[in-house]
PDB file of N, CA and C in Angstrom:
ATOM      1  N   MET A   1       0.822  -1.191   0.000  1.00 71.00           N
ATOM      2  CA  MET A   1       0.000   0.000   0.000  1.00 71.00           C
ATOM      3  C   MET A   1       0.866   1.255   0.000  1.00 71.00           C
ATOM      4  N   TYR A   2       1.950   1.212   0.791  1.00 79.00           N
ATOM      5  CA  TYR A   2       2.846   2.364   0.863  1.00 79.00           C
ATOM      6  C   TYR A   2       3.479   2.659  -0.496  1.00 79.00           C
ATOM      7  N   SER A   3       3.839   1.625  -1.233  1.00 88.00           N
ATOM      8  CA  SER A   3       4.462   1.835  -2.543  1.00 88.00           C
ATOM      9  C   SER A   3       3.475   2.460  -3.532  1.00 88.00           C
ATOM     10  N   LEU A   4       2.187   2.094  -3.441  1.00 87.00           N
ATOM     11  CA  LEU A   4       1.180   2.702  -4.305  1.00 87.00           C
ATOM     12  C   LEU A   4       1.028   4.185  -3.985  1.00 87.00           C
ATOM     13  N   LEU A   5       0.988   4.532  -2.711  1.00 87.00           N
ATOM     14  CA  LEU A   5       0.892   5.937  -2.316  1.00 87.00           C
ATOM     15  C   LEU A   5       2.125   6.716  -2.757  1.00 87.00           C
ATOM     16  N   SER A   6       3.283   6.101  -2.633  1.00 91.00           N
ATOM     17  CA  SER A   6       4.517   6.763  -3.071  1.00 91.00           C
ATOM     18  C   SER A   6       4.509   7.001  -4.570  1.00 91.00           C
ATOM     19  N   PHE A   7       4.087   6.003  -5.324  1.00 93.00           N
ATOM     20  CA  PHE A   7       4.004   6.150  -6.778  1.00 93.00           C
ATOM     21  C   PHE A   7       3.042   7.264  -7.152  1.00 93.00           C
ATOM     22  N   LEU A   8       1.857   7.277  -6.528  1.00 92.00           N
ATOM     23  CA  LEU A   8       0.867   8.316  -6.830  1.00 92.00           C
ATOM     24  C   LEU A   8       1.383   9.705  -6.464  1.00 92.00           C
ATOM     25  N   GLU A   9       2.064   9.781  -5.346  1.00 93.00           N
ATOM     26  CA  GLU A   9       2.610  11.072  -4.931  1.00 93.00           C
ATOM     27  C   GLU A   9       3.626  11.596  -5.941  1.00 93.00           C
ATOM     28  N   VAL A  10       4.489  10.737  -6.400  1.00 95.00           N
ATOM     29  CA  VAL A  10       5.494  11.132  -7.395  1.00 95.00           C
ATOM     30  C   VAL A  10       4.820  11.479  -8.716  1.00 95.00           C
ATOM     31  N   ALA A  11       3.839  10.697  -9.135  1.00 95.00           N
ATOM     32  CA  ALA A  11       3.144  10.950 -10.398  1.00 95.00           C
ATOM     33  C   ALA A  11       2.447  12.311 -10.367  1.00 95.00           C
ATOM     34  N   PHE A  12       1.758  12.621  -9.279  1.00 95.00           N
ATOM     35  CA  PHE A  12       1.102  13.923  -9.175  1.00 95.00           C
ATOM     36  C   PHE A  12       2.128  15.047  -9.153  1.00 95.00           C
ATOM     37  N   TRP A  13       3.237  14.851  -8.439  1.00 96.00           N
ATOM     38  CA  TRP A  13       4.268  15.881  -8.369  1.00 96.00           C
ATOM     39  C   TRP A  13       4.866  16.155  -9.751  1.00 96.00           C
ATOM     40  N   VAL A  14       5.153  15.094 -10.492  1.00 96.00           N
ATOM     41  CA  VAL A  14       5.717  15.253 -11.841  1.00 96.00           C
ATOM     42  C   VAL A  14       4.746  16.018 -12.733  1.00 96.00           C
ATOM     43  N   TYR A  15       3.467  15.669 -12.672  1.00 96.00           N
ATOM     44  CA  TYR A  15       2.497  16.359 -13.518  1.00 96.00           C
ATOM     45  C   TYR A  15       2.340  17.826 -13.100  1.00 96.00           C
ATOM     46  N   GLU A  16       2.383  18.098 -11.804  1.00 95.00           N
ATOM     47  CA  GLU A  16       2.323  19.482 -11.342  1.00 95.00           C
ATOM     48  C   GLU A  16       3.527  20.277 -11.853  1.00 95.00           C
ATOM     49  N   MET A  17       4.698  19.669 -11.847  1.00 95.00           N
ATOM     50  CA  MET A  17       5.891  20.344 -12.348  1.00 95.00           C
ATOM     51  C   MET A  17       5.793  20.579 -13.857  1.00 95.00           C
ATOM     52  N   MET A  18       5.194  19.628 -14.555  1.00 95.00           N
ATOM     53  CA  MET A  18       4.993  19.805 -15.995  1.00 95.00           C
ATOM     54  C   MET A  18       4.029  20.965 -16.249  1.00 95.00           C
ATOM     55  N   LEU A  19       2.965  21.058 -15.459  1.00 94.00           N
ATOM     56  CA  LEU A  19       2.033  22.177 -15.595  1.00 94.00           C
ATOM     57  C   LEU A  19       2.726  23.496 -15.292  1.00 94.00           C
ATOM     58  N   LEU A  20       3.538  23.512 -14.256  1.00 93.00           N
ATOM     59  CA  LEU A  20       4.258  24.729 -13.903  1.00 93.00           C
ATOM     60  C   LEU A  20       5.217  25.136 -15.027  1.00 93.00           C
ATOM     61  N   ALA A  21       5.941  24.186 -15.580  1.00 94.00           N
ATOM     62  CA  ALA A  21       6.849  24.480 -16.696  1.00 94.00           C
ATOM     63  C   ALA A  21       6.068  25.004 -17.894  1.00 94.00           C
ATOM     64  N   ARG A  22       4.929  24.423 -18.150  1.00 92.00           N
ATOM     65  CA  ARG A  22       4.071  24.857 -19.271  1.00 92.00           C
ATOM     66  C   ARG A  22       3.614  26.287 -19.075  1.00 92.00           C
ATOM     67  N   ILE A  23       3.247  26.635 -17.850  1.00 89.00           N
ATOM     68  CA  ILE A  23       2.802  27.994 -17.555  1.00 89.00           C
ATOM     69  C   ILE A  23       3.968  28.976 -17.699  1.00 89.00           C
ATOM     70  N   LEU A  24       5.118  28.609 -17.170  1.00 90.00           N
ATOM     71  CA  LEU A  24       6.284  29.485 -17.271  1.00 90.00           C
ATOM     72  C   LEU A  24       6.724  29.685 -18.720  1.00 90.00           C
ATOM     73  N   LEU A  25       6.576  28.661 -19.542  1.00 89.00           N
ATOM     74  CA  LEU A  25       6.925  28.794 -20.955  1.00 89.00           C
ATOM     75  C   LEU A  25       6.078  29.839 -21.665  1.00 89.00           C
ATOM     76  N   SER A  26       4.857  30.030 -21.193  1.00 85.00           N
ATOM     77  CA  SER A  26       3.978  31.002 -21.852  1.00 85.00           C
ATOM     78  C   SER A  26       4.456  32.436 -21.613  1.00 85.00           C
ATOM     79  N   TRP A  27       5.342  32.648 -20.664  1.00 87.00           N
ATOM     80  CA  TRP A  27       5.841  33.986 -20.368  1.00 87.00           C
ATOM     81  C   TRP A  27       7.073  34.359 -21.175  1.00 87.00           C
ATOM     82  N   PHE A  28       7.732  33.372 -21.777  1.00 89.00           N
ATOM     83  CA  PHE A  28       8.990  33.605 -22.473  1.00 89.00           C
ATOM     84  C   PHE A  28       8.908  33.089 -23.911  1.00 89.00           C
ATOM     85  N   PRO A  29       9.649  33.723 -24.822  1.00 90.00           N
ATOM     86  CA  PRO A  29       9.703  33.181 -26.182  1.00 90.00           C
ATOM     87  C   PRO A  29      10.430  31.830 -26.184  1.00 90.00           C
ATOM     88  N   HIS A  30       9.897  30.907 -26.958  1.00 88.00           N
ATOM     89  CA  HIS A  30      10.506  29.580 -27.033  1.00 88.00           C
ATOM     90  C   HIS A  30      10.190  28.966 -28.389  1.00 88.00           C
ATOM     91  N   ASN A  31      10.872  27.887 -28.686  1.00 90.00           N
ATOM     92  CA  ASN A  31      10.682  27.182 -29.943  1.00 90.00           C
ATOM     93  C   ASN A  31       9.627  26.093 -29.736  1.00 90.00           C
ATOM     94  N   PRO A  32       8.399  26.276 -30.263  1.00 87.00           N
ATOM     95  CA  PRO A  32       7.358  25.268 -30.054  1.00 87.00           C
ATOM     96  C   PRO A  32       7.617  23.959 -30.802  1.00 87.00           C
ATOM     97  N   HIS A  33       8.624  23.937 -31.655  1.00 91.00           N
ATOM     98  CA  HIS A  33       8.935  22.715 -32.409  1.00 91.00           C
ATOM     99  C   HIS A  33       9.977  21.852 -31.711  1.00 91.00           C
ATOM    100  N   ASN A  34      10.514  22.334 -30.609  1.00 93.00           N
ATOM    101  CA  ASN A  34      11.452  21.552 -29.818  1.00 93.00           C
ATOM    102  C   ASN A  34      10.725  20.318 -29.289  1.00 93.00           C
ATOM    103  N   SER A  35      11.372  19.173 -29.322  1.00 94.00           N
ATOM    104  CA  SER A  35      10.699  17.917 -28.952  1.00 94.00           C
ATOM    105  C   SER A  35      10.273  17.903 -27.479  1.00 94.00           C
ATOM    106  N   ILE A  36      11.070  18.473 -26.599  1.00 93.00           N
ATOM    107  CA  ILE A  36      10.709  18.501 -25.174  1.00 93.00           C
ATOM    108  C   ILE A  36       9.504  19.406 -24.951  1.00 93.00           C
ATOM    109  N   ILE A  37       9.512  20.557 -25.587  1.00 94.00           N
ATOM    110  CA  ILE A  37       8.395  21.495 -25.439  1.00 94.00           C
ATOM    111  C   ILE A  37       7.130  20.909 -26.059  1.00 94.00           C
ATOM    112  N   ARG A  38       7.256  20.260 -27.205  1.00 95.00           N
ATOM    113  CA  ARG A  38       6.091  19.604 -27.816  1.00 95.00           C
ATOM    114  C   ARG A  38       5.529  18.543 -26.888  1.00 95.00           C
ATOM    115  N   PHE A  39       6.381  17.736 -26.264  1.00 96.00           N
ATOM    116  CA  PHE A  39       5.937  16.721 -25.312  1.00 96.00           C
ATOM    117  C   PHE A  39       5.195  17.369 -24.142  1.00 96.00           C
ATOM    118  N   LEU A  40       5.734  18.465 -23.641  1.00 94.00           N
ATOM    119  CA  LEU A  40       5.112  19.184 -22.533  1.00 94.00           C
ATOM    120  C   LEU A  40       3.729  19.688 -22.926  1.00 94.00           C
ATOM    121  N   TYR A  41       3.617  20.265 -24.124  1.00 94.00           N
ATOM    122  CA  TYR A  41       2.318  20.745 -24.605  1.00 94.00           C
ATOM    123  C   TYR A  41       1.334  19.588 -24.789  1.00 94.00           C
ATOM    124  N   GLU A  42       1.808  18.499 -25.371  1.00 95.00           N
ATOM    125  CA  GLU A  42       0.915  17.370 -25.661  1.00 95.00           C
ATOM    126  C   GLU A  42       0.405  16.687 -24.401  1.00 95.00           C
ATOM    127  N   THR A  43       1.177  16.732 -23.324  1.00 96.00           N
ATOM    128  CA  THR A  43       0.748  16.072 -22.093  1.00 96.00           C
ATOM    129  C   THR A  43      -0.062  16.981 -21.176  1.00 96.00           C
ATOM    130  N   THR A  44       0.114  18.293 -21.295  1.00 95.00           N
ATOM    131  CA  THR A  44      -0.621  19.201 -20.402  1.00 95.00           C
ATOM    132  C   THR A  44      -1.824  19.864 -21.058  1.00 95.00           C
ATOM    133  N   ASP A  45      -1.798  20.036 -22.366  1.00 93.00           N
ATOM    134  CA  ASP A  45      -2.913  20.728 -23.033  1.00 93.00           C
ATOM    135  C   ASP A  45      -4.269  20.035 -22.869  1.00 93.00           C
ATOM    136  N   PRO A  46      -4.369  18.718 -22.961  1.00 95.00           N
ATOM    137  CA  PRO A  46      -5.701  18.114 -22.788  1.00 95.00           C
ATOM    138  C   PRO A  46      -6.328  18.460 -21.435  1.00 95.00           C
ATOM    139  N   TYR A  47      -5.528  18.459 -20.382  1.00 95.00           N
ATOM    140  CA  TYR A  47      -6.053  18.794 -19.055  1.00 95.00           C
ATOM    141  C   TYR A  47      -6.368  20.289 -18.958  1.00 95.00           C
ATOM    142  N   LEU A  48      -5.469  21.138 -19.440  1.00 94.00           N
ATOM    143  CA  LEU A  48      -5.697  22.577 -19.372  1.00 94.00           C
ATOM    144  C   LEU A  48      -6.867  23.020 -20.248  1.00 94.00           C
ATOM    145  N   ASN A  49      -7.060  22.364 -21.381  1.00 94.00           N
ATOM    146  CA  ASN A  49      -8.143  22.752 -22.290  1.00 94.00           C
ATOM    147  C   ASN A  49      -9.523  22.561 -21.662  1.00 94.00           C
ATOM    148  N   ILE A  50      -9.645  21.618 -20.742  1.00 95.00           N
ATOM    149  CA  ILE A  50     -10.915  21.439 -20.028  1.00 95.00           C
ATOM    150  C   ILE A  50     -11.284  22.733 -19.326  1.00 95.00           C
ATOM    151  N   PHE A  51     -10.328  23.350 -18.677  1.00 95.00           N
ATOM    152  CA  PHE A  51     -10.579  24.566 -17.916  1.00 95.00           C
ATOM    153  C   PHE A  51     -10.643  25.800 -18.813  1.00 95.00           C
ATOM    154  N   ARG A  52      -9.902  25.795 -19.903  1.00 92.00           N
ATOM    155  CA  ARG A  52      -9.929  26.930 -20.833  1.00 92.00           C
ATOM    156  C   ARG A  52     -11.285  27.053 -21.523  1.00 92.00           C
ATOM    157  N   ARG A  53     -11.972  25.938 -21.705  1.00 93.00           N
ATOM    158  CA  ARG A  53     -13.306  25.996 -22.313  1.00 93.00           C
ATOM    159  C   ARG A  53     -14.317  26.636 -21.372  1.00 93.00           C
ATOM    160  N   VAL A  54     -14.110  26.451 -20.069  1.00 93.00           N
ATOM    161  CA  VAL A  54     -15.068  26.925 -19.075  1.00 93.00           C
ATOM    162  C   VAL A  54     -14.714  28.331 -18.578  1.00 93.00           C
ATOM    163  N   ILE A  55     -13.432  28.620 -18.425  1.00 92.00           N
ATOM    164  CA  ILE A  55     -12.987  29.888 -17.854  1.00 92.00           C
ATOM    165  C   ILE A  55     -12.338  30.730 -18.949  1.00 92.00           C
ATOM    166  N   PRO A  56     -13.003  31.798 -19.361  1.00 87.00           N
ATOM    167  CA  PRO A  56     -12.397  32.646 -20.402  1.00 87.00           C
ATOM    168  C   PRO A  56     -11.249  33.461 -19.822  1.00 87.00           C
ATOM    169  N   PRO A  57     -10.271  33.824 -20.670  1.00 86.00           N
ATOM    170  CA  PRO A  57      -9.157  34.646 -20.180  1.00 86.00           C
ATOM    171  C   PRO A  57      -9.653  36.038 -19.775  1.00 86.00           C
ATOM    172  N   LEU A  58      -9.009  36.601 -18.774  1.00 86.00           N
ATOM    173  CA  LEU A  58      -9.318  37.961 -18.334  1.00 86.00           C
ATOM    174  C   LEU A  58      -8.323  38.899 -19.006  1.00 86.00           C
ATOM    175  N   GLY A  59      -8.699  39.393 -20.169  1.00 85.00           N
ATOM    176  CA  GLY A  59      -7.769  40.196 -20.959  1.00 85.00           C
ATOM    177  C   GLY A  59      -6.664  39.317 -21.479  1.00 85.00           C
ATOM    178  N   MET A  60      -5.441  39.639 -21.090  1.00 84.00           N
ATOM    179  CA  MET A  60      -4.297  38.826 -21.518  1.00 84.00           C
ATOM    180  C   MET A  60      -3.906  37.796 -20.468  1.00 84.00           C
ATOM    181  N   ILE A  61      -4.665  37.716 -19.372  1.00 86.00           N
ATOM    182  CA  ILE A  61      -4.328  36.804 -18.281  1.00 86.00           C
ATOM    183  C   ILE A  61      -5.241  35.584 -18.320  1.00 86.00           C
ATOM    184  N   ASP A  62      -4.628  34.416 -18.378  1.00 86.00           N
ATOM    185  CA  ASP A  62      -5.358  33.151 -18.382  1.00 86.00           C
ATOM    186  C   ASP A  62      -5.296  32.562 -16.971  1.00 86.00           C
ATOM    187  N   ILE A  63      -6.429  32.570 -16.259  1.00 89.00           N
ATOM    188  CA  ILE A  63      -6.444  32.053 -14.890  1.00 89.00           C
ATOM    189  C   ILE A  63      -6.812  30.577 -14.827  1.00 89.00           C
ATOM    190  N   SER A  64      -7.089  29.970 -15.971  1.00 90.00           N
ATOM    191  CA  SER A  64      -7.472  28.561 -15.978  1.00 90.00           C
ATOM    192  C   SER A  64      -6.393  27.643 -15.397  1.00 90.00           C
ATOM    193  N   PRO A  65      -5.077  27.917 -15.574  1.00 90.00           N
ATOM    194  CA  PRO A  65      -4.085  27.041 -14.934  1.00 90.00           C
ATOM    195  C   PRO A  65      -4.160  27.057 -13.409  1.00 90.00           C
ATOM    196  N   ILE A  66      -4.541  28.185 -12.830  1.00 90.00           N
ATOM    197  CA  ILE A  66      -4.675  28.256 -11.376  1.00 90.00           C
ATOM    198  C   ILE A  66      -5.783  27.318 -10.917  1.00 90.00           C
ATOM    199  N   VAL A  67      -6.909  27.374 -11.611  1.00 93.00           N
ATOM    200  CA  VAL A  67      -8.029  26.489 -11.283  1.00 93.00           C
ATOM    201  C   VAL A  67      -7.637  25.043 -11.545  1.00 93.00           C
ATOM    202  N   ALA A  68      -6.888  24.807 -12.618  1.00 94.00           N
ATOM    203  CA  ALA A  68      -6.432  23.448 -12.936  1.00 94.00           C
ATOM    204  C   ALA A  68      -5.562  22.894 -11.815  1.00 94.00           C
ATOM    205  N   PHE A  69      -4.666  23.721 -11.264  1.00 92.00           N
ATOM    206  CA  PHE A  69      -3.844  23.289 -10.137  1.00 92.00           C
ATOM    207  C   PHE A  69      -4.703  22.944  -8.932  1.00 92.00           C
ATOM    208  N   LEU A  70      -5.672  23.802  -8.621  1.00 94.00           N
ATOM    209  CA  LEU A  70      -6.536  23.547  -7.468  1.00 94.00           C
ATOM    210  C   LEU A  70      -7.331  22.261  -7.629  1.00 94.00           C
ATOM    211  N   VAL A  71      -7.867  22.049  -8.812  1.00 95.00           N
ATOM    212  CA  VAL A  71      -8.642  20.826  -9.063  1.00 95.00           C
ATOM    213  C   VAL A  71      -7.732  19.604  -9.021  1.00 95.00           C
ATOM    214  N   LEU A  72      -6.516  19.719  -9.535  1.00 95.00           N
ATOM    215  CA  LEU A  72      -5.576  18.603  -9.474  1.00 95.00           C
ATOM    216  C   LEU A  72      -5.265  18.252  -8.023  1.00 95.00           C
ATOM    217  N   ARG A  73      -5.101  19.266  -7.175  1.00 94.00           N
ATOM    218  CA  ARG A  73      -4.863  19.018  -5.750  1.00 94.00           C
ATOM    219  C   ARG A  73      -6.063  18.338  -5.094  1.00 94.00           C
ATOM    220  N   MET A  74      -7.271  18.756  -5.476  1.00 96.00           N
ATOM    221  CA  MET A  74      -8.482  18.125  -4.921  1.00 96.00           C
ATOM    222  C   MET A  74      -8.577  16.673  -5.369  1.00 96.00           C
ATOM    223  N   ILE A  75      -8.268  16.403  -6.626  1.00 95.00           N
ATOM    224  CA  ILE A  75      -8.277  15.029  -7.138  1.00 95.00           C
ATOM    225  C   ILE A  75      -7.236  14.194  -6.408  1.00 95.00           C
ATOM    226  N   GLN A  76      -6.048  14.775  -6.210  1.00 94.00           N
ATOM    227  CA  GLN A  76      -4.987  14.078  -5.489  1.00 94.00           C
ATOM    228  C   GLN A  76      -5.433  13.739  -4.073  1.00 94.00           C
ATOM    229  N   SER A  77      -6.017  14.676  -3.387  1.00 94.00           N
ATOM    230  CA  SER A  77      -6.487  14.444  -2.024  1.00 94.00           C
ATOM    231  C   SER A  77      -7.562  13.365  -1.985  1.00 94.00           C
ATOM    232  N   PHE A  78      -8.482  13.414  -2.928  1.00 95.00           N
ATOM    233  CA  PHE A  78      -9.563  12.435  -2.996  1.00 95.00           C
ATOM    234  C   PHE A  78      -9.000  11.030  -3.241  1.00 95.00           C
ATOM    235  N   ILE A  79      -8.084  10.916  -4.173  1.00 92.00           N
ATOM    236  CA  ILE A  79      -7.495   9.601  -4.494  1.00 92.00           C
ATOM    237  C   ILE A  79      -6.683   9.072  -3.306  1.00 92.00           C
ATOM    238  N   PHE A  80      -5.907   9.950  -2.663  1.00 89.00           N
ATOM    239  CA  PHE A  80      -5.128   9.506  -1.507  1.00 89.00           C
ATOM    240  C   PHE A  80      -6.038   9.025  -0.381  1.00 89.00           C
ATOM    241  N   ASN A  81      -7.135   9.725  -0.156  1.00 90.00           N
ATOM    242  CA  ASN A  81      -8.084   9.287   0.880  1.00 90.00           C
ATOM    243  C   ASN A  81      -8.730   7.950   0.519  1.00 90.00           C
ATOM    244  N   LEU A  82      -8.990   7.738  -0.761  1.00 89.00           N
ATOM    245  CA  LEU A  82      -9.556   6.448  -1.196  1.00 89.00           C
ATOM    246  C   LEU A  82      -8.577   5.306  -0.970  1.00 89.00           C
ATOM    247  N   VAL A  83      -7.317   5.554  -1.302  1.00 83.00           N
ATOM    248  CA  VAL A  83      -6.314   4.501  -1.201  1.00 83.00           C
ATOM    249  C   VAL A  83      -6.020   4.179   0.256  1.00 83.00           C
ATOM    250  N   ARG A  84      -6.036   5.190   1.102  1.00 77.00           N
ATOM    251  CA  ARG A  84      -5.761   4.963   2.529  1.00 77.00           C
ATOM    252  C   ARG A  84      -6.923   4.222   3.136  1.00 77.00           C
TER     253      ARG A  84
END
C-alpha cells in the first residue's frame, strides 16, 4: 500500500511540475517545435483545455491554470483518501 501511495505522490508531483513548466513557458519566447516542449504541450494541453473551455481569459491573463492546479490538488487528495 505504501508503494502505491509513493508512486501516486510522485506521479502527481511530476504532472504538477509539468504544468508549472508549461505555464512558465507562456511567459517567455521559445521554440514550439522543440521535442521537449512539444511533449510538454501534448501532455498538459488536454487537461488545461478542459478549464480553458469553461474559464475565459481575463484580458491577456489566463487564470485557468490556477483552477487546474486547485482541481488537481483536490483530485490528489480524494485519491489519496480512497487509497488509505
